[in-house]
Coordinates of C-alpha atoms in Angstrom, one line a residue:
M1 CA -15.4 61.2 85.3
P2 CA -16.9 61.6 81.7
V3 CA -15.2 59.9 79.0
T4 CA -15.2 62.7 76.0
A5 CA -15.6 60.8 72.4
P6 CA -16.3 62.7 69.6
R7 CA -18.0 61.9 66.8
F8 CA -14.8 61.3 64.5
G9 CA -15.3 58.8 61.8
A10 CA -18.3 57.5 63.4
A11 CA -20.2 56.8 60.6
A12 CA -17.7 55.4 58.4
V13 CA -16.6 53.1 61.3
I14 CA -20.1 51.8 61.7
R15 CA -20.6 51.2 57.8
L16 CA -17.3 49.2 57.6
L17 CA -18.0 47.1 60.3
L18 CA -22.0 46.6 58.7
I19 CA -19.7 46.0 55.2
T20 CA -17.4 43.4 56.7
T21 CA -20.2 41.6 58.6
A22 CA -22.6 41.1 55.4
L23 CA -19.1 40.3 53.3
L24 CA -18.7 37.2 55.6
G25 CA -21.8 36.6 55.8
T26 CA -21.8 36.1 52.0
L27 CA -18.6 34.1 51.9
L28 CA -19.5 31.9 54.8
A29 CA -23.1 31.3 53.1
G30 CA -21.7 31.0 49.5
A31 CA -18.4 29.0 50.0
A32 CA -20.5 25.2 50.3
P33 CA -23.7 23.9 51.5
A34 CA -24.2 23.0 54.6
S35 CA -22.4 20.0 56.0
A36 CA -25.3 17.0 56.6
H37 CA -25.2 16.2 60.2
A38 CA -27.3 12.9 59.5
A39 CA -25.7 10.7 56.8
L40 CA -26.8 7.5 54.5
T41 CA -24.6 4.6 56.0
G42 CA -26.4 1.8 54.5
S43 CA -29.3 0.6 52.2
D44 CA -30.7 -2.5 50.5
P45 CA -29.6 -3.5 47.9
K46 CA -26.1 -1.5 48.0
D47 CA -24.8 0.6 46.0
G48 CA -23.8 -1.0 42.8
A49 CA -25.3 -4.5 43.8
V50 CA -26.5 -6.5 41.1
V51 CA -29.6 -8.3 42.2
A52 CA -31.0 -11.8 40.5
T53 CA -34.8 -10.5 40.9
A54 CA -36.3 -7.3 41.4
P55 CA -36.6 -6.6 45.3
K56 CA -40.0 -5.6 46.8
H57 CA -38.8 -2.4 48.0
I58 CA -35.7 -0.2 48.7
T59 CA -34.7 0.6 52.3
L60 CA -32.6 3.3 53.6
T61 CA -30.4 3.7 57.0
F62 CA -29.4 6.7 58.8
S63 CA -26.9 7.8 61.4
E64 CA -29.6 10.1 62.9
K65 CA -33.3 10.9 62.9
I66 CA -34.4 12.4 60.1
A67 CA -37.5 13.8 58.5
L68 CA -39.0 12.4 54.8
G69 CA -41.9 13.3 52.8
N70 CA -43.7 11.6 50.5
D71 CA -41.4 12.4 47.6
S72 CA -38.3 12.0 49.5
I73 CA -37.3 8.7 47.9
R74 CA -37.2 8.1 43.9
V75 CA -36.7 5.1 42.4
L76 CA -36.2 5.8 38.6
E77 CA -35.9 2.8 35.7
P78 CA -32.7 3.7 33.2
S79 CA -35.7 5.5 31.4
G80 CA -35.9 7.8 34.0
K81 CA -39.8 6.6 34.8
R82 CA -40.4 6.4 38.4
S83 CA -40.5 2.6 39.7
D84 CA -41.6 3.2 43.2
T85 CA -45.2 4.1 44.8
G86 CA -44.0 7.4 46.2
E87 CA -45.3 6.0 49.8
V88 CA -42.0 6.4 52.3
R89 CA -42.7 3.7 55.0
D90 CA -41.1 4.2 58.8
M91 CA -39.1 1.0 59.3
S92 CA -37.2 2.2 62.3
S93 CA -36.3 -0.2 65.3
G94 CA -34.7 1.1 68.3
S95 CA -31.6 2.7 67.7
I96 CA -32.0 1.8 63.7
V97 CA -33.1 4.7 62.0
Q98 CA -34.6 3.2 58.4
Y99 CA -37.0 4.1 55.6
G100 CA -38.2 2.1 52.8
V101 CA -40.6 2.8 49.6
P102 CA -42.2 -0.1 47.8
L103 CA -41.7 -0.8 44.4
H104 CA -43.9 -1.9 41.6
P105 CA -44.2 -5.5 40.5
G106 CA -42.7 -6.4 37.4
L107 CA -39.9 -4.1 36.8
P108 CA -37.3 -4.8 33.9
D109 CA -33.7 -5.8 33.9
G110 CA -31.3 -2.9 34.1
T111 CA -29.8 0.1 36.3
Y112 CA -31.8 1.8 38.7
T113 CA -31.1 5.3 40.5
V114 CA -32.2 6.1 43.8
A115 CA -32.5 9.4 44.7
W116 CA -33.6 10.9 48.1
Q117 CA -33.4 13.9 50.1
A118 CA -34.3 14.6 53.6
V119 CA -33.9 17.0 56.7
S120 CA -31.8 16.0 59.8
A121 CA -32.9 16.2 63.2
D122 CA -30.8 19.2 63.9
S123 CA -32.7 21.5 60.8
H124 CA -30.1 20.7 58.0
P125 CA -31.2 19.2 54.6
I126 CA -29.7 16.4 53.6
S127 CA -29.4 14.3 50.0
G128 CA -28.0 11.7 47.6
A129 CA -28.0 9.1 45.2
F130 CA -26.9 5.6 44.4
T131 CA -27.6 2.7 41.9
F132 CA -28.3 -0.8 41.8
S133 CA -29.2 -3.3 39.1
I134 CA -31.5 -5.8 38.3
G135 CA -29.8 -9.0 36.4
A136 CA -27.4 -7.0 34.6
P137 CA -26.1 -3.5 34.3
S138 CA -27.1 -1.2 31.9
K139 CA -27.3 2.5 30.5
T140 CA -29.1 4.8 32.3
T141 CA -30.6 8.5 31.1
V142 CA -31.2 9.7 34.4
A143 CA -29.8 12.9 35.1
L144 CA -29.9 14.3 38.6
P145 CA -28.8 17.8 39.9
E146 CA -25.4 18.5 40.4
E147 CA -26.4 20.7 43.6
T148 CA -26.8 19.2 47.0
A149 CA -29.6 20.1 49.0
G150 CA -29.3 23.4 50.9
G151 CA -27.1 24.7 48.3
G152 CA -27.2 27.2 45.0
L153 CA -28.7 30.7 45.2
V154 CA -31.3 29.7 47.8
G155 CA -28.6 28.4 50.0
A156 CA -26.6 31.3 50.0
L157 CA -29.8 33.7 50.9
Y158 CA -30.6 31.3 53.9
G159 CA -27.0 31.6 55.1
I160 CA -26.8 35.0 55.0
A161 CA -30.2 35.0 56.8
R162 CA -28.6 32.6 59.5
Y163 CA -25.8 35.0 60.3
T164 CA -27.4 38.2 60.2
S165 CA -30.0 36.6 62.6
Y166 CA -27.1 36.3 65.3
A167 CA -25.9 39.2 64.6
G168 CA -28.8 41.0 65.4
F169 CA -29.6 38.9 68.3
I170 CA -26.1 40.0 70.0
L171 CA -26.8 43.8 69.1
L172 CA -30.3 43.2 70.6
V173 CA -29.4 41.6 73.5
G174 CA -26.4 42.8 74.4
G175 CA -27.2 46.6 73.6
G176 CA -30.2 46.1 76.3
A177 CA -28.2 44.7 78.7
F178 CA -25.1 47.0 78.1
V179 CA -27.7 50.2 78.9
L180 CA -29.1 48.2 82.2
A181 CA -26.3 47.0 84.0
C182 CA -23.5 48.9 82.5
W183 CA -24.7 52.6 82.0
Q184 CA -28.5 53.3 82.7
R185 CA -28.1 57.1 81.4
G186 CA -27.2 56.0 77.9
A187 CA -31.0 54.8 77.6
G188 CA -31.2 58.1 76.5
E189 CA -28.8 58.3 74.0
R190 CA -29.8 58.4 70.2
P191 CA -26.7 56.0 68.8
L192 CA -27.8 53.5 71.5
Q193 CA -31.3 53.3 70.7
R194 CA -30.5 52.9 67.1
L195 CA -28.2 50.3 67.7
V196 CA -30.5 48.1 70.0
V197 CA -33.5 49.0 67.4
Q198 CA -31.2 48.2 64.3
G199 CA -30.5 44.6 66.1
W200 CA -34.3 44.1 66.7
I201 CA -35.0 44.9 63.0
T202 CA -31.9 42.4 61.7
L203 CA -33.1 39.5 63.9
T204 CA -36.6 40.2 62.7
A205 CA -36.4 40.3 59.2
S206 CA -33.8 37.7 59.3
T207 CA -36.2 35.3 60.9
L208 CA -39.1 35.9 58.4
A209 CA -36.5 35.4 55.6
M210 CA -35.4 31.7 56.8
L211 CA -39.4 31.2 57.2
L212 CA -40.1 32.1 53.7
L213 CA -36.8 30.3 52.6
R214 CA -37.3 27.0 54.7
A215 CA -39.1 25.0 52.1
P216 CA -36.8 25.7 48.8
Y217 CA -33.9 25.3 51.4
T218 CA -35.1 22.0 52.4
G219 CA -36.5 21.2 48.9
S220 CA -36.6 22.1 45.6
G221 CA -33.9 24.8 45.5
K222 CA -36.0 27.1 43.6
L223 CA -36.3 31.0 45.1
A224 CA -39.9 31.3 43.8
D225 CA -41.2 28.3 46.3
A226 CA -40.0 30.7 48.9
F227 CA -43.6 32.3 48.3
D228 CA -45.9 28.8 47.8
L229 CA -48.3 28.7 50.8
S230 CA -48.3 24.9 50.7
G231 CA -44.8 24.7 51.2
L232 CA -44.7 27.5 54.0
K233 CA -47.6 25.1 55.5
A234 CA -45.4 22.4 55.7
V235 CA -42.4 24.4 57.4
L236 CA -44.8 25.5 60.3
E237 CA -45.4 21.5 61.1
T238 CA -41.8 21.1 61.5
K239 CA -39.5 21.5 64.7
T240 CA -38.0 24.5 62.7
G241 CA -40.5 26.2 61.5
A242 CA -42.4 26.1 65.1
S243 CA -39.1 27.4 66.3
L244 CA -38.8 30.4 64.0
V245 CA -42.8 31.5 64.7
S246 CA -42.0 31.0 68.6
R247 CA -38.9 33.8 67.8
L248 CA -40.7 36.2 65.7
L249 CA -44.0 36.0 68.9
L250 CA -41.2 36.7 71.6
L251 CA -39.5 39.3 68.8
G252 CA -43.0 41.1 69.1
A253 CA -43.1 41.0 73.3
A254 CA -39.3 42.6 72.4
A255 CA -40.5 45.4 70.7
L256 CA -42.6 46.5 74.0
F257 CA -39.3 46.0 76.2
V258 CA -37.5 48.1 73.7
A259 CA -40.3 50.9 73.8
V260 CA -40.3 50.7 77.4
L261 CA -36.3 51.0 77.7
F262 CA -35.8 54.2 75.3
G263 CA -39.3 55.7 76.2
A264 CA -40.5 55.7 80.1
Y265 CA -37.4 54.4 81.5
A266 CA -35.0 56.7 79.4
K267 CA -37.4 59.7 80.7
R268 CA -36.3 58.9 84.2
D269 CA -32.6 59.9 83.8
T270 CA -32.2 61.8 86.8
P271 CA -34.4 60.8 89.9
L272 CA -34.8 64.1 92.0
N273 CA -36.5 62.3 95.3
E274 CA -36.5 59.1 96.9
E275 CA -39.9 58.0 95.0
E276 CA -38.4 58.8 92.2
V277 CA -35.5 56.9 92.9
K278 CA -37.2 53.7 93.8
E279 CA -39.5 53.8 90.9
K280 CA -36.7 53.6 88.8
K281 CA -35.1 50.6 90.8
D282 CA -38.6 48.9 90.5
L283 CA -38.7 49.6 86.8
T284 CA -34.9 48.7 86.0
F285 CA -35.5 45.2 87.6
G286 CA -38.5 44.7 85.9
L287 CA -36.8 45.5 82.4
A288 CA -34.2 43.4 83.5
L289 CA -36.2 40.2 84.7
G290 CA -38.6 40.4 81.4
G291 CA -35.6 41.1 79.1
G292 CA -33.8 38.2 80.4
V293 CA -36.5 35.8 80.3
M294 CA -37.2 37.0 76.7
A295 CA -33.3 37.0 75.4
A296 CA -33.4 33.5 77.2
G297 CA -36.6 32.3 75.0
I298 CA -35.4 33.8 71.8
A299 CA -32.0 31.8 72.5
A300 CA -34.0 28.8 73.2
T301 CA -35.4 28.7 69.6
W302 CA -32.1 27.7 68.5
A303 CA -31.2 25.3 71.0
L304 CA -34.6 23.5 70.4
S305 CA -33.8 23.5 66.5
E306 CA -30.7 23.0 66.0
H307 CA -27.0 20.9 67.6
A308 CA -28.3 21.1 71.2
S309 CA -31.3 19.5 70.7
T310 CA -30.0 16.2 68.9
G311 CA -26.8 13.8 69.8
L312 CA -25.8 13.3 73.6
Q313 CA -27.3 14.3 76.5
P314 CA -29.9 16.7 74.8
A315 CA -31.5 17.2 78.0
V316 CA -28.3 19.4 79.3
A317 CA -27.1 20.7 75.9
M318 CA -30.1 22.7 75.2
P319 CA -30.1 24.8 78.7
V320 CA -26.2 25.2 78.3
D321 CA -26.7 26.0 74.7
V322 CA -28.9 28.9 75.7
L323 CA -26.5 29.8 78.4
H324 CA -23.5 30.1 75.6
L325 CA -25.6 32.3 73.3
L326 CA -26.7 34.4 76.1
A327 CA -23.0 34.7 77.1
V328 CA -22.0 35.8 73.7
A329 CA -24.4 38.3 73.4
T330 CA -23.9 40.1 76.6
W331 CA -20.0 40.0 75.7
L332 CA -20.4 41.1 71.9
G333 CA -23.1 43.0 71.8
G334 CA -22.0 45.3 75.1
L335 CA -18.9 45.6 73.2
A336 CA -20.7 46.7 70.0
A337 CA -22.7 49.4 72.5
L338 CA -19.2 50.4 74.1
L339 CA -18.1 51.0 70.4
V340 CA -20.8 53.2 69.5
A341 CA -20.8 55.0 72.7
L342 CA -17.0 56.0 72.6
Y343 CA -17.4 57.2 68.9
R344 CA -21.2 58.9 68.7
V345 CA -22.2 59.8 72.2
P346 CA -20.1 63.3 73.4
A347 CA -19.3 61.9 76.9
I348 CA -19.4 58.5 78.4
E349 CA -18.7 57.8 82.2
S350 CA -15.9 55.8 83.2
G351 CA -17.7 53.8 85.8
A352 CA -19.4 52.7 82.8
V353 CA -16.6 51.2 80.9
R354 CA -15.2 49.6 84.3
N355 CA -19.0 48.4 84.6
F356 CA -18.8 46.5 81.1
S357 CA -15.3 45.6 82.0
R358 CA -16.8 42.9 85.0
V359 CA -20.0 42.1 82.3
A360 CA -17.6 40.8 79.9
F361 CA -15.2 38.8 82.7
A362 CA -18.4 37.4 83.8
S363 CA -19.4 36.6 80.2
V364 CA -16.0 35.3 79.3
A365 CA -16.0 32.8 82.4
V366 CA -19.6 31.3 81.5
L367 CA -18.5 30.8 77.6
A368 CA -15.4 29.3 79.1
A369 CA -17.5 26.5 81.0
T370 CA -20.2 26.2 78.3
G371 CA -17.9 25.7 75.6
T372 CA -15.8 23.3 77.4
Y373 CA -18.9 21.1 77.6
Q374 CA -20.2 22.0 74.0
S375 CA -16.6 21.0 72.8
W376 CA -16.5 17.6 74.4
R377 CA -20.0 16.9 73.4
Q378 CA -19.5 17.8 69.7
V379 CA -16.1 16.7 69.0
G380 CA -15.7 13.4 71.3
S381 CA -12.4 12.8 70.5
W382 CA -8.7 14.7 70.4
P383 CA -8.0 13.0 67.1
A384 CA -11.2 14.8 66.0
L385 CA -10.4 18.0 67.0
T386 CA -7.6 18.1 64.1
G387 CA -9.1 15.3 61.8
T388 CA -12.6 16.8 61.2
A389 CA -13.8 20.1 59.9
Y390 CA -16.1 21.0 62.9
G391 CA -12.7 20.2 65.3
Q392 CA -10.6 22.5 62.6
L393 CA -13.3 25.3 62.8
L394 CA -13.5 24.9 66.6
L395 CA -9.6 25.4 66.9
V396 CA -9.9 28.5 64.8
K397 CA -13.0 30.0 67.0
I398 CA -10.7 29.4 69.9
A399 CA -7.8 31.2 68.8
L400 CA -10.1 34.2 68.0
V401 CA -11.4 33.7 71.5
A402 CA -8.2 34.0 72.9
L403 CA -7.1 37.0 70.9
L404 CA -10.7 38.5 71.9
V405 CA -9.6 38.1 75.5
G406 CA -6.4 39.1 75.1
I407 CA -7.3 42.7 73.8
A408 CA -9.8 43.1 76.0
W409 CA -7.1 42.7 78.7
I410 CA -5.8 46.0 76.9
S411 CA -9.1 47.4 77.0
R412 CA -9.1 46.9 80.7
R413 CA -5.8 48.5 81.4
W414 CA -7.1 51.8 79.9
T415 CA -10.0 51.5 81.8
G416 CA -8.0 51.7 84.6
R417 CA -5.9 54.6 83.6
L418 CA -8.9 56.5 83.1
A419 CA -10.2 55.6 86.5
E420 CA -7.1 56.5 88.5
K421 CA -5.8 59.2 86.2
P422 CA -7.3 62.8 86.7
V423 CA -8.1 64.9 83.8
T424 CA -4.5 66.2 82.2
E425 CA -3.9 69.9 81.8
A426 CA -4.3 69.6 78.1
A427 CA -7.6 68.1 78.3
E428 CA -8.8 71.0 80.7
A429 CA -7.3 73.7 78.3
A430 CA -8.9 72.1 75.4
A431 CA -12.3 71.7 77.4
A432 CA -11.8 75.0 78.5
D433 CA -11.5 76.4 74.7
E434 CA -14.6 74.4 73.4
E435 CA -16.4 75.8 76.6
T436 CA -15.4 79.4 75.3
A437 CA -16.2 78.3 71.4
E438 CA -19.8 77.7 72.4
E439 CA -20.7 81.3 72.5
P440 CA -18.7 82.5 69.2
E441 CA -19.2 86.2 68.4
P442 CA -21.8 87.1 66.0
V443 CA -20.8 86.5 62.2
T444 CA -22.4 88.3 59.3
V445 CA -23.6 86.0 56.9
P446 CA -23.0 88.1 53.2
D447 CA -25.2 87.8 50.9
D448 CA -23.3 86.1 48.5
P449 CA -23.8 82.4 48.8
A450 CA -20.1 81.5 47.4
R451 CA -18.5 83.3 50.2
A452 CA -21.3 82.0 53.0
A453 CA -20.4 78.2 51.9
Q454 CA -16.7 79.3 52.4
L455 CA -17.1 80.6 55.8
A456 CA -19.2 77.9 56.7
R457 CA -16.7 75.1 55.6
Q458 CA -14.1 77.5 57.7
K459 CA -16.5 77.1 60.8
A460 CA -16.5 73.5 60.3
A461 CA -12.9 73.1 59.9
V462 CA -12.4 75.3 63.5
T463 CA -14.8 72.9 65.2
T464 CA -13.0 69.9 63.7
A465 CA -9.9 70.7 64.9
R466 CA -11.4 71.6 68.4
V467 CA -13.0 68.2 68.5
K468 CA -9.5 66.7 67.4
R469 CA -7.9 68.8 70.3
V470 CA -10.4 67.5 72.6
R471 CA -9.9 63.9 71.6
D472 CA -6.4 63.9 71.5
A473 CA -6.0 65.6 74.9
D474 CA -5.7 62.4 76.9
P475 CA -4.4 59.4 75.1
G476 CA -5.6 57.0 77.4
R477 CA -9.3 57.7 75.9
L478 CA -7.9 57.2 72.3
G479 CA -6.0 53.8 73.1
L480 CA -9.8 52.4 74.9
R481 CA -11.0 53.7 71.7
R482 CA -8.9 51.5 69.3
S483 CA -8.5 48.8 71.4
V484 CA -12.6 48.5 71.3
L485 CA -12.9 49.1 67.7
A486 CA -10.1 46.0 67.6
E487 CA -12.3 43.8 69.6
A488 CA -15.1 44.3 67.4
A489 CA -13.3 43.7 64.2
V490 CA -12.3 40.2 65.6
A491 CA -15.7 39.8 66.9
V492 CA -16.8 40.0 63.4
V493 CA -15.0 37.0 62.4
L494 CA -15.7 35.3 65.6
L495 CA -19.3 35.6 64.7
A496 CA -18.6 33.9 61.2
V497 CA -16.6 31.2 62.3
T498 CA -19.7 30.7 65.3
T499 CA -21.9 30.6 62.3
A500 CA -20.0 28.0 60.5
L501 CA -19.7 25.6 63.2
T502 CA -23.5 25.5 63.4
S503 CA -23.7 24.1 59.8
T504 CA -21.2 21.8 60.1
E505 CA -21.4 18.2 61.1
P506 CA -19.9 17.6 64.4
G507 CA -16.7 15.8 64.9
R508 CA -18.4 13.1 67.1
T509 CA -21.1 12.2 64.4
E510 CA -18.4 12.1 61.8
E511 CA -15.9 9.6 63.5
K512 CA -18.8 7.5 64.2
E513 CA -20.2 8.0 60.9
A514 CA -16.8 7.1 59.5
G515 CA -16.4 3.9 61.6
K516 CA -20.1 2.6 60.7
S517 CA -18.8 3.5 57.0
E518 CA -15.5 1.1 57.4
T519 CA -17.2 -1.5 58.9
S520 CA -20.1 -2.2 56.5
T521 CA -17.9 -1.3 53.5
A522 CA -14.7 -3.3 54.5
A523 CA -13.3 -5.2 51.5
P524 CA -11.3 -8.6 52.4
T525 CA -7.5 -8.3 52.0
G526 CA -7.8 -10.3 48.8
P527 CA -9.9 -13.0 46.9
V528 CA -11.7 -15.5 48.3
D529 CA -10.2 -18.6 48.4
V530 CA -12.0 -22.0 49.6
R531 CA -11.3 -25.4 49.7
I532 CA -14.1 -27.9 49.9
P533 CA -13.6 -31.9 50.0
F534 CA -15.7 -34.1 47.8
D535 CA -16.5 -37.6 47.3
T536 CA -18.6 -38.6 44.7
G537 CA -18.7 -42.6 46.1
G538 CA -17.4 -44.3 42.9
E539 CA -13.8 -45.2 41.6
D540 CA -11.4 -42.3 41.5
G541 CA -13.9 -40.1 43.4
K542 CA -12.4 -38.6 46.2
G543 CA -11.0 -34.8 46.3
T544 CA -10.8 -31.3 46.8
A545 CA -12.2 -28.5 45.0
R546 CA -10.4 -25.6 45.3
I547 CA -12.7 -21.9 44.5
E548 CA -11.3 -18.7 44.0
L549 CA -13.4 -15.6 43.8
D550 CA -11.7 -12.6 42.6
P551 CA -11.7 -9.9 43.9
G552 CA -14.0 -11.2 46.2
R553 CA -16.9 -8.4 46.7
S554 CA -20.3 -7.8 45.4
G555 CA -20.6 -6.9 41.7
G556 CA -18.8 -8.7 38.9
N557 CA -15.9 -11.4 39.9
A558 CA -14.3 -13.9 38.1
L559 CA -14.2 -17.6 39.2
H560 CA -11.9 -20.3 39.2
V561 CA -12.3 -24.2 40.4
W562 CA -9.5 -26.2 40.4
L563 CA -9.9 -30.1 41.5
E564 CA -7.3 -31.8 43.2
R565 CA -6.7 -35.7 43.8
P566 CA -5.5 -36.3 47.1
N567 CA -1.9 -36.7 46.1
G568 CA -2.2 -33.3 44.7
R569 CA -2.3 -34.0 40.8
A570 CA -4.9 -32.4 39.0
M571 CA -8.2 -34.5 38.7
D572 CA -10.4 -34.0 35.7
A573 CA -13.9 -34.5 35.6
P574 CA -16.8 -34.6 33.3
E575 CA -19.0 -31.8 34.9
V576 CA -18.7 -29.2 37.5
K577 CA -21.2 -26.5 38.4
V578 CA -20.9 -23.7 41.0
A579 CA -23.9 -21.7 42.5
F580 CA -23.9 -19.0 45.2
T581 CA -27.0 -18.4 48.1
H582 CA -27.6 -15.9 50.6
N583 CA -29.8 -17.8 53.0
A584 CA -30.7 -14.9 55.2
K585 CA -31.5 -12.6 52.5
E586 CA -33.4 -15.5 50.5
I587 CA -31.3 -14.7 47.4
G588 CA -30.5 -17.9 45.2
P589 CA -29.5 -20.1 44.2
L590 CA -27.6 -18.3 41.8
P591 CA -26.0 -20.6 39.6
A592 CA -22.4 -20.1 37.6
A593 CA -21.4 -22.6 34.6
P594 CA -17.9 -22.4 34.5
D595 CA -15.8 -23.4 31.5
R596 CA -13.2 -26.0 31.2
I597 CA -9.8 -24.1 30.6
S598 CA -7.7 -27.4 31.0
T599 CA -7.1 -30.5 33.2
G600 CA -8.9 -30.0 36.5
H601 CA -9.4 -26.0 36.1
W602 CA -12.7 -24.5 35.3
S603 CA -13.4 -20.6 34.9
A604 CA -16.2 -18.0 34.3
N605 CA -16.0 -14.4 34.0
G606 CA -18.7 -11.6 35.1
V607 CA -20.0 -13.7 38.2
Q608 CA -22.3 -11.1 40.0
I609 CA -22.6 -11.2 43.8
P610 CA -25.3 -8.9 44.6
L611 CA -24.6 -7.7 48.1
P612 CA -21.9 -8.6 50.8
G613 CA -22.4 -11.0 53.4
T614 CA -22.1 -14.6 54.3
W615 CA -22.6 -16.6 51.2
E616 CA -23.3 -20.4 50.8
I617 CA -21.1 -22.2 47.7
E618 CA -22.2 -25.2 46.5
V619 CA -20.1 -26.9 44.1
T620 CA -21.6 -30.2 42.3
V621 CA -18.8 -32.8 40.7
R622 CA -19.5 -35.4 38.7
T623 CA -16.5 -38.1 37.9
S624 CA -19.1 -40.6 36.0
D625 CA -22.5 -40.9 34.3
I626 CA -23.9 -42.3 37.7
D627 CA -21.4 -40.9 40.5
Q628 CA -21.8 -37.0 41.6
V629 CA -21.6 -35.2 44.7
T630 CA -22.8 -31.8 45.7
V631 CA -20.7 -30.0 48.8
K632 CA -21.3 -26.8 50.2
K633 CA -19.4 -24.0 52.2
N634 CA -20.2 -20.9 53.9
V635 CA -17.9 -18.2 53.1
K636 CA -17.9 -14.3 53.7
I637 CA -17.6 -12.3 50.6
G638 CA -17.1 -8.5 50.9

C-alpha cells in the first residue's frame, strides 16, 4: 500500500535541518579547542624549579605516545633568545614516553621558559609551557601565544569540517543502505538521489578541508599555512594524513557505486521476466557487497587515527569502532532518507517503512553492544562517568539515544497502523478528487499578464488545498511524518554530541593523568622537621641539631637550625653550616649559611631547593677551635 506523501514544506524542512546542523557544528567547534588526549606528566627541571647550575638538556614526559618535530620544544632565555639546539631526541624507554632537547653550554642565570607543542597518538594537538630558573629567578620578557594548539579560527574551521564529515558519511552510507535494504524502487527517485550525492559531496569536501587545515591546526594556527606545500607534505607522512588520503581514494570508488546505484540499478525498477529478476538480484548483491566494503573502509579511516587506535585493547577497539560507525550511519542516514521520502516523494510503500523499522532495530542493537564496550574502554570507572567531561558528554549521548529510541517506538506504532489499516474513505475520496483533477477543463489564458498571474495563483491554491486534503486524509501518515521529523531533529543534536566526544579526553585517561599528577606533585603535610644527634668530641660537644625547612618543597624555603644539649637546654656554638645534596641527580652540595638569631638558634631565608625528591641534609657544628663534626640525614622534600 503506497503511503502518499505530498511536497508540503519539504524545502523548508530540509533547509532547517541543514541550518541547524551547521549552527551546531559551529558552536561545537568554536566553544573550545579540542581537549588534549596526551598530557605532560613530568619534566626535568620541574615547573618553577631553581637549579644551581645549568642543565645539559630539558626532558619532558608524556602520558602516551606523541609526535614531535624539530622545533616542537623551545627553551627561551629571559630575553627571548633560543637556548636549545632545536634537535628533539626521543628518550622513551618501555612504557615511559619521554623526549628531550639539548641546551647550549654556558647559559646565564635567570628564569627560562620551555614552550612545547605536539600531536597526541589519537590525532589531537596539544601544547603547553612552564618555567625554571638557573641560580635565581629573574624577570622574563618571553610572550607566549594565549591560544592553545588547535584553537582560534583554524580550530573552529577544522571542528566544522569534522562535524560535516560525519554528517556526510551518515547520509552517504545510510541513504545507500536505505535504498538497497528497504526500498529498492527509491533508487529512481530524484530526492533520494540528491540526498546520497549531497552526502558524498559533503564528505569529500570536508575531508579535503581537513587535509589542508591539518598543518596549521597542529602547528602555527595560521589559516594561510593551509596552502603551504611543505606543511602538506609533512601531514601526508603522519597517520592522520594517511587516513585522510585513504578516505579520499575510497570516496573515488564510492562515486562509482553511487553512479551504478542511481544509473543502471535504478533503470531495472520493474523487471519483466525471470532473467531480468535474476540480474537485478545479482546487481543488488554486488552493490550491497561492494558498498559494504567501501563503507567499512571509510569508517576504518576514523578508527585507525582517533580514539580507537590508542589506549586499551586497540586490536579489539578498532573493529568495534567500525561497527559502531556503520550502525550509526545505517540508522541515522536511513532516517534522513525516510524523512526525505515522506516529504518529497509522491508515494512510498508501507513495506519500505516496515523494512527500515527492522533495519533500525538491528542497528540499535549493534549500537548498544558496541557502545557499551566503548564506554567501558574510554570511561573506565563509575566516578569517571560523572567526574570527567567525557563521562558527562557520554551521559548526554545516552539520554539522547534513549529519547531517539522512544520516538522511534512511536514511529513503529504509526508504521504498524499503516500496514494493518486499509485506505480510509476520506483518502479514497481525496484520491478520486485528485485523479479527476488531473484532467482539468481547458482554460483560456487571457492576454492580460496580471489576469494570467492571478489565474495561476488561484490554480496553485486549488492544487495546494487538494494536496493538503490528501495529506490529511489518513492521520497515520501524518503522525509518521511528524515522528520521523522529530527523530531527525534529535539525531542532529546527537551527532553534535558524538563529534564532541571524539575531541574530548577519555575519562580513563583523565583519571590516570590526575593520579600521576597527584603522585608527582603531592606536597608534604607540613614543613620538614628533622633531628640529627651529633658529638664534636670535645667538652660539652654532645647534642642534637634540629633542622626545620618551611614550606619543605621545591623553590624558596625558610631554614631554621636549633642546637640542644642532652638535657634539652639551648646550646650555643661558634659556627653552624648546612648543605643540601641530591645524590640521585648529582646536584649539590648546595650550601646554606644561616645567621645566628639567638642562643642556639640560626636562620636563613630564601634557601632554594631545585626539585623535589630525597635530599641529604648535611649539618656541620663547630663547638671550639678544634672540635667540629659533620652529620648527615636523608629526608624527603616535596
